[in-house]
């Protein structure tokens, strides 16, 4: 087993702190602003919703990546996501891979960049990232996955050995 950390980029750190403060501020405002007593139930849900958003986004945080036999294991906060490497066709470090991406479903920067995205170069892809500049693109016959390990070049070399695929040059 080989493990790689998932370090946060400065932009992810700033965006997560800002979003957390906004959610906490909205929740606090809902509890403290004077409202008609008939709106207490609405007030409760408007105060709880931002806290739930923080919790849900935090649950999907990417903590690291492990390569175990023929699997890439993506460490989340309380669970792991396993990706079989049996059909891995190519792996490449490309710091520009996620430029101009559109999020189709998922989280675009609140504790992680996770979910489904699309751009011209990659087409549709699934992301499990914390730093877009460390993007490693894994291509399979029917999907593309992008991750961001702490040592992208070492990751490409290591996963190529485990999966027995030729690493593609970074550019």
mmCIF file of C-alpha atoms in Angstrom:
data_model
loop_
_atom_site.group_PDB
_atom_site.id
_atom_site.type_symbol
_atom_site.label_atom_id
_atom_site.label_comp_id
_atom_site.label_asym_id
_atom_site.label_seq_id
_atom_site.Cartn_x
_atom_site.Cartn_y
_atom_site.Cartn_z
ATOM 1 C CA UNK A 1 0.000 0.000 0.000
ATOM 2 C CA UNK A 2 1.241 3.458 -0.939
ATOM 3 C CA UNK A 3 -0.390 6.567 0.526
ATOM 4 C CA UNK A 4 -0.510 10.141 -0.783
ATOM 5 C CA UNK A 5 -1.931 13.103 1.102
ATOM 6 C CA UNK A 6 -4.500 15.515 -0.358
ATOM 7 C CA UNK A 7 -3.206 18.989 0.587
ATOM 8 C CA UNK A 8 -5.546 21.959 0.341
ATOM 9 C CA UNK A 9 -4.758 24.777 -2.056
ATOM 10 C CA UNK A 10 -4.902 28.343 -0.772
ATOM 11 C CA UNK A 11 -8.010 28.999 -2.856
ATOM 12 C CA UNK A 12 -9.806 25.994 -1.326
ATOM 13 C CA UNK A 13 -8.803 27.095 2.169
ATOM 14 C CA UNK A 14 -10.032 30.671 1.602
ATOM 15 C CA UNK A 15 -13.270 29.573 -0.113
ATOM 16 C CA UNK A 16 -14.020 27.035 2.650
ATOM 17 C CA UNK A 17 -13.367 29.556 5.415
ATOM 18 C CA UNK A 18 -15.501 32.191 3.692
ATOM 19 C CA UNK A 19 -18.396 29.787 3.017
ATOM 20 C CA UNK A 20 -18.256 28.495 6.602
ATOM 21 C CA UNK A 21 -18.356 32.030 8.012
ATOM 22 C CA UNK A 22 -21.273 32.966 5.739
ATOM 23 C CA UNK A 23 -23.225 29.859 6.769
ATOM 24 C CA UNK A 24 -22.509 30.467 10.461
ATOM 25 C CA UNK A 25 -23.487 34.137 10.068
ATOM 26 C CA UNK A 26 -26.785 33.275 8.408
ATOM 27 C CA UNK A 27 -27.543 30.699 11.079
ATOM 28 C CA UNK A 28 -26.695 33.151 13.867
ATOM 29 C CA UNK A 29 -28.811 35.864 12.251
ATOM 30 C CA UNK A 30 -31.809 33.547 12.028
ATOM 31 C CA UNK A 31 -31.586 32.775 15.759
ATOM 32 C CA UNK A 32 -31.069 36.363 16.890
ATOM 33 C CA UNK A 33 -33.146 38.547 14.555
ATOM 34 C CA UNK A 34 -36.555 39.482 15.918
ATOM 35 C CA UNK A 35 -39.352 37.676 14.104
ATOM 36 C CA UNK A 36 -43.021 37.113 14.596
ATOM 37 C CA UNK A 37 -43.656 34.060 16.794
ATOM 38 C CA UNK A 38 -45.752 32.506 14.024
ATOM 39 C CA UNK A 39 -42.536 32.175 11.978
ATOM 40 C CA UNK A 40 -40.633 30.178 14.605
ATOM 41 C CA UNK A 41 -40.721 26.979 12.575
ATOM 42 C CA UNK A 42 -39.436 28.794 9.481
ATOM 43 C CA UNK A 43 -36.757 30.468 11.603
ATOM 44 C CA UNK A 44 -35.637 27.080 12.921
ATOM 45 C CA UNK A 45 -35.210 25.596 9.431
ATOM 46 C CA UNK A 46 -33.496 28.723 8.086
ATOM 47 C CA UNK A 47 -31.053 28.524 10.993
ATOM 48 C CA UNK A 48 -30.403 24.781 10.692
ATOM 49 C CA UNK A 49 -30.022 24.656 6.899
ATOM 50 C CA UNK A 50 -26.660 26.507 6.739
ATOM 51 C CA UNK A 51 -25.297 24.262 9.506
ATOM 52 C CA UNK A 52 -26.447 21.200 7.563
ATOM 53 C CA UNK A 53 -24.692 22.513 4.449
ATOM 54 C CA UNK A 54 -21.427 22.825 6.378
ATOM 55 C CA UNK A 55 -21.781 19.293 7.747
ATOM 56 C CA UNK A 56 -22.686 17.708 4.404
ATOM 57 C CA UNK A 57 -19.845 19.421 2.544
ATOM 58 C CA UNK A 58 -17.372 18.479 5.278
ATOM 59 C CA UNK A 59 -18.396 14.831 5.007
ATOM 60 C CA UNK A 60 -17.238 14.731 1.384
ATOM 61 C CA UNK A 61 -13.775 16.120 2.152
ATOM 62 C CA UNK A 62 -10.956 14.255 0.428
ATOM 63 C CA UNK A 63 -8.223 13.378 2.941
ATOM 64 C CA UNK A 64 -5.849 11.336 0.809
ATOM 65 C CA UNK A 65 -5.310 8.596 -1.724
ATOM 66 C CA UNK A 66 -3.950 5.074 -1.308
ATOM 67 C CA UNK A 67 -2.979 2.544 -3.915
ATOM 68 C CA UNK A 68 -3.782 -0.948 -2.724
ATOM 69 C CA UNK A 69 -3.208 -3.821 -5.147
ATOM 70 C CA UNK A 70 -5.403 -2.999 -8.164
ATOM 71 C CA UNK A 71 -7.431 -0.264 -6.440
ATOM 72 C CA UNK A 72 -7.173 3.456 -5.899
ATOM 73 C CA UNK A 73 -8.667 4.156 -2.470
ATOM 74 C CA UNK A 74 -9.898 7.713 -1.940
ATOM 75 C CA UNK A 75 -9.978 8.518 1.780
ATOM 76 C CA UNK A 76 -12.980 10.611 2.759
ATOM 77 C CA UNK A 77 -13.861 11.858 6.241
ATOM 78 C CA UNK A 78 -15.714 8.734 7.425
ATOM 79 C CA UNK A 79 -15.509 6.336 4.478
ATOM 80 C CA UNK A 80 -13.439 5.329 1.492
ATOM 81 C CA UNK A 81 -14.251 5.345 -2.217
ATOM 82 C CA UNK A 82 -12.649 2.476 -4.153
ATOM 83 C CA UNK A 83 -11.779 2.773 -7.838
ATOM 84 C CA UNK A 84 -10.671 -0.358 -9.678
ATOM 85 C CA UNK A 85 -7.518 0.133 -11.724
ATOM 86 C CA UNK A 86 -8.073 -2.959 -13.900
ATOM 87 C CA UNK A 87 -9.183 -0.964 -16.935
ATOM 88 C CA UNK A 88 -6.952 2.066 -16.392
ATOM 89 C CA UNK A 89 -5.767 3.181 -19.833
ATOM 90 C CA UNK A 90 -3.570 6.146 -18.972
ATOM 91 C CA UNK A 91 -2.485 8.388 -16.137
ATOM 92 C CA UNK A 92 -1.076 11.890 -16.489
ATOM 93 C CA UNK A 93 -0.138 14.826 -14.263
ATOM 94 C CA UNK A 94 -1.597 17.982 -15.815
ATOM 95 C CA UNK A 95 -1.782 21.109 -13.671
ATOM 96 C CA UNK A 96 -4.072 22.734 -16.263
ATOM 97 C CA UNK A 97 -6.458 19.771 -16.695
ATOM 98 C CA UNK A 98 -9.421 21.323 -14.879
ATOM 99 C CA UNK A 99 -9.207 24.816 -16.351
ATOM 100 C CA UNK A 100 -12.480 26.193 -17.647
ATOM 101 C CA UNK A 101 -14.460 23.356 -16.108
ATOM 102 C CA UNK A 102 -18.163 23.540 -15.464
ATOM 103 C CA UNK A 103 -19.593 21.749 -12.458
ATOM 104 C CA UNK A 104 -22.514 19.576 -13.543
ATOM 105 C CA UNK A 105 -23.183 18.102 -10.090
ATOM 106 C CA UNK A 106 -21.146 18.325 -6.922
ATOM 107 C CA UNK A 107 -19.099 20.596 -4.740
ATOM 108 C CA UNK A 108 -16.999 23.298 -6.364
ATOM 109 C CA UNK A 109 -14.819 24.371 -3.465
ATOM 110 C CA UNK A 110 -16.425 23.990 -0.028
ATOM 111 C CA UNK A 111 -13.902 21.654 1.686
ATOM 112 C CA UNK A 112 -13.118 19.951 -1.656
ATOM 113 C CA UNK A 113 -13.724 19.861 -5.397
ATOM 114 C CA UNK A 114 -15.798 16.704 -5.679
ATOM 115 C CA UNK A 115 -18.460 15.519 -8.038
ATOM 116 C CA UNK A 116 -19.043 15.681 -11.756
ATOM 117 C CA UNK A 117 -17.500 18.327 -13.969
ATOM 118 C CA UNK A 118 -16.999 18.959 -17.669
ATOM 119 C CA UNK A 119 -14.543 20.822 -19.843
ATOM 120 C CA UNK A 120 -13.452 20.815 -23.474
ATOM 121 C CA UNK A 121 -10.217 18.853 -22.978
ATOM 122 C CA UNK A 122 -11.428 16.080 -20.637
ATOM 123 C CA UNK A 123 -15.099 15.938 -21.492
ATOM 124 C CA UNK A 124 -17.167 14.731 -18.539
ATOM 125 C CA UNK A 125 -15.105 13.720 -15.526
ATOM 126 C CA UNK A 126 -15.425 12.943 -11.844
ATOM 127 C CA UNK A 127 -13.238 14.898 -9.437
ATOM 128 C CA UNK A 128 -11.887 14.057 -5.990
ATOM 129 C CA UNK A 129 -9.556 17.047 -5.506
ATOM 130 C CA UNK A 130 -8.286 19.558 -2.992
ATOM 131 C CA UNK A 131 -5.777 21.397 -5.211
ATOM 132 C CA UNK A 132 -6.427 21.937 -8.923
ATOM 133 C CA UNK A 133 -2.746 22.608 -9.662
ATOM 134 C CA UNK A 134 -1.891 19.030 -8.639
ATOM 135 C CA UNK A 135 -4.411 17.423 -11.001
ATOM 136 C CA UNK A 136 -3.712 13.850 -12.042
ATOM 137 C CA UNK A 137 -5.977 12.560 -14.814
ATOM 138 C CA UNK A 138 -6.867 8.863 -14.822
ATOM 139 C CA UNK A 139 -8.502 7.684 -18.050
ATOM 140 C CA UNK A 140 -10.667 4.578 -18.207
ATOM 141 C CA UNK A 141 -12.650 3.246 -21.204
ATOM 142 C CA UNK A 142 -15.913 4.764 -19.989
ATOM 143 C CA UNK A 143 -14.844 7.477 -17.543
ATOM 144 C CA UNK A 144 -12.242 10.021 -16.482
ATOM 145 C CA UNK A 145 -11.289 10.665 -12.854
ATOM 146 C CA UNK A 146 -9.208 13.607 -11.646
ATOM 147 C CA UNK A 147 -7.468 13.613 -8.253
ATOM 148 C CA UNK A 148 -4.847 15.824 -6.587
ATOM 149 C CA UNK A 149 -2.204 13.935 -4.612
ATOM 150 C CA UNK A 150 0.556 15.796 -2.759
ATOM 151 C CA UNK A 151 3.301 14.425 -5.038
ATOM 152 C CA UNK A 152 1.673 14.160 -8.485
ATOM 153 C CA UNK A 153 4.756 12.936 -10.368
ATOM 154 C CA UNK A 154 5.429 10.212 -7.778
ATOM 155 C CA UNK A 155 1.770 9.248 -7.854
ATOM 156 C CA UNK A 156 1.826 8.816 -11.648
ATOM 157 C CA UNK A 157 4.936 6.661 -11.435
ATOM 158 C CA UNK A 158 3.584 4.558 -8.560
ATOM 159 C CA UNK A 159 0.130 3.959 -9.987
ATOM 160 C CA UNK A 160 1.654 3.093 -13.364
ATOM 161 C CA UNK A 161 3.607 0.310 -11.694
ATOM 162 C CA UNK A 162 0.570 -1.020 -9.840
ATOM 163 C CA UNK A 163 -1.737 -0.844 -12.851
ATOM 164 C CA UNK A 164 0.951 -1.632 -15.430
ATOM 165 C CA UNK A 165 0.150 1.275 -17.738
ATOM 166 C CA UNK A 166 2.552 3.650 -19.405
ATOM 167 C CA UNK A 167 2.522 7.102 -17.790
ATOM 168 C CA UNK A 168 1.812 9.862 -20.260
ATOM 169 C CA UNK A 169 4.166 12.823 -20.374
ATOM 170 C CA UNK A 170 2.836 15.825 -18.415
ATOM 171 C CA UNK A 171 2.484 18.002 -21.529
#
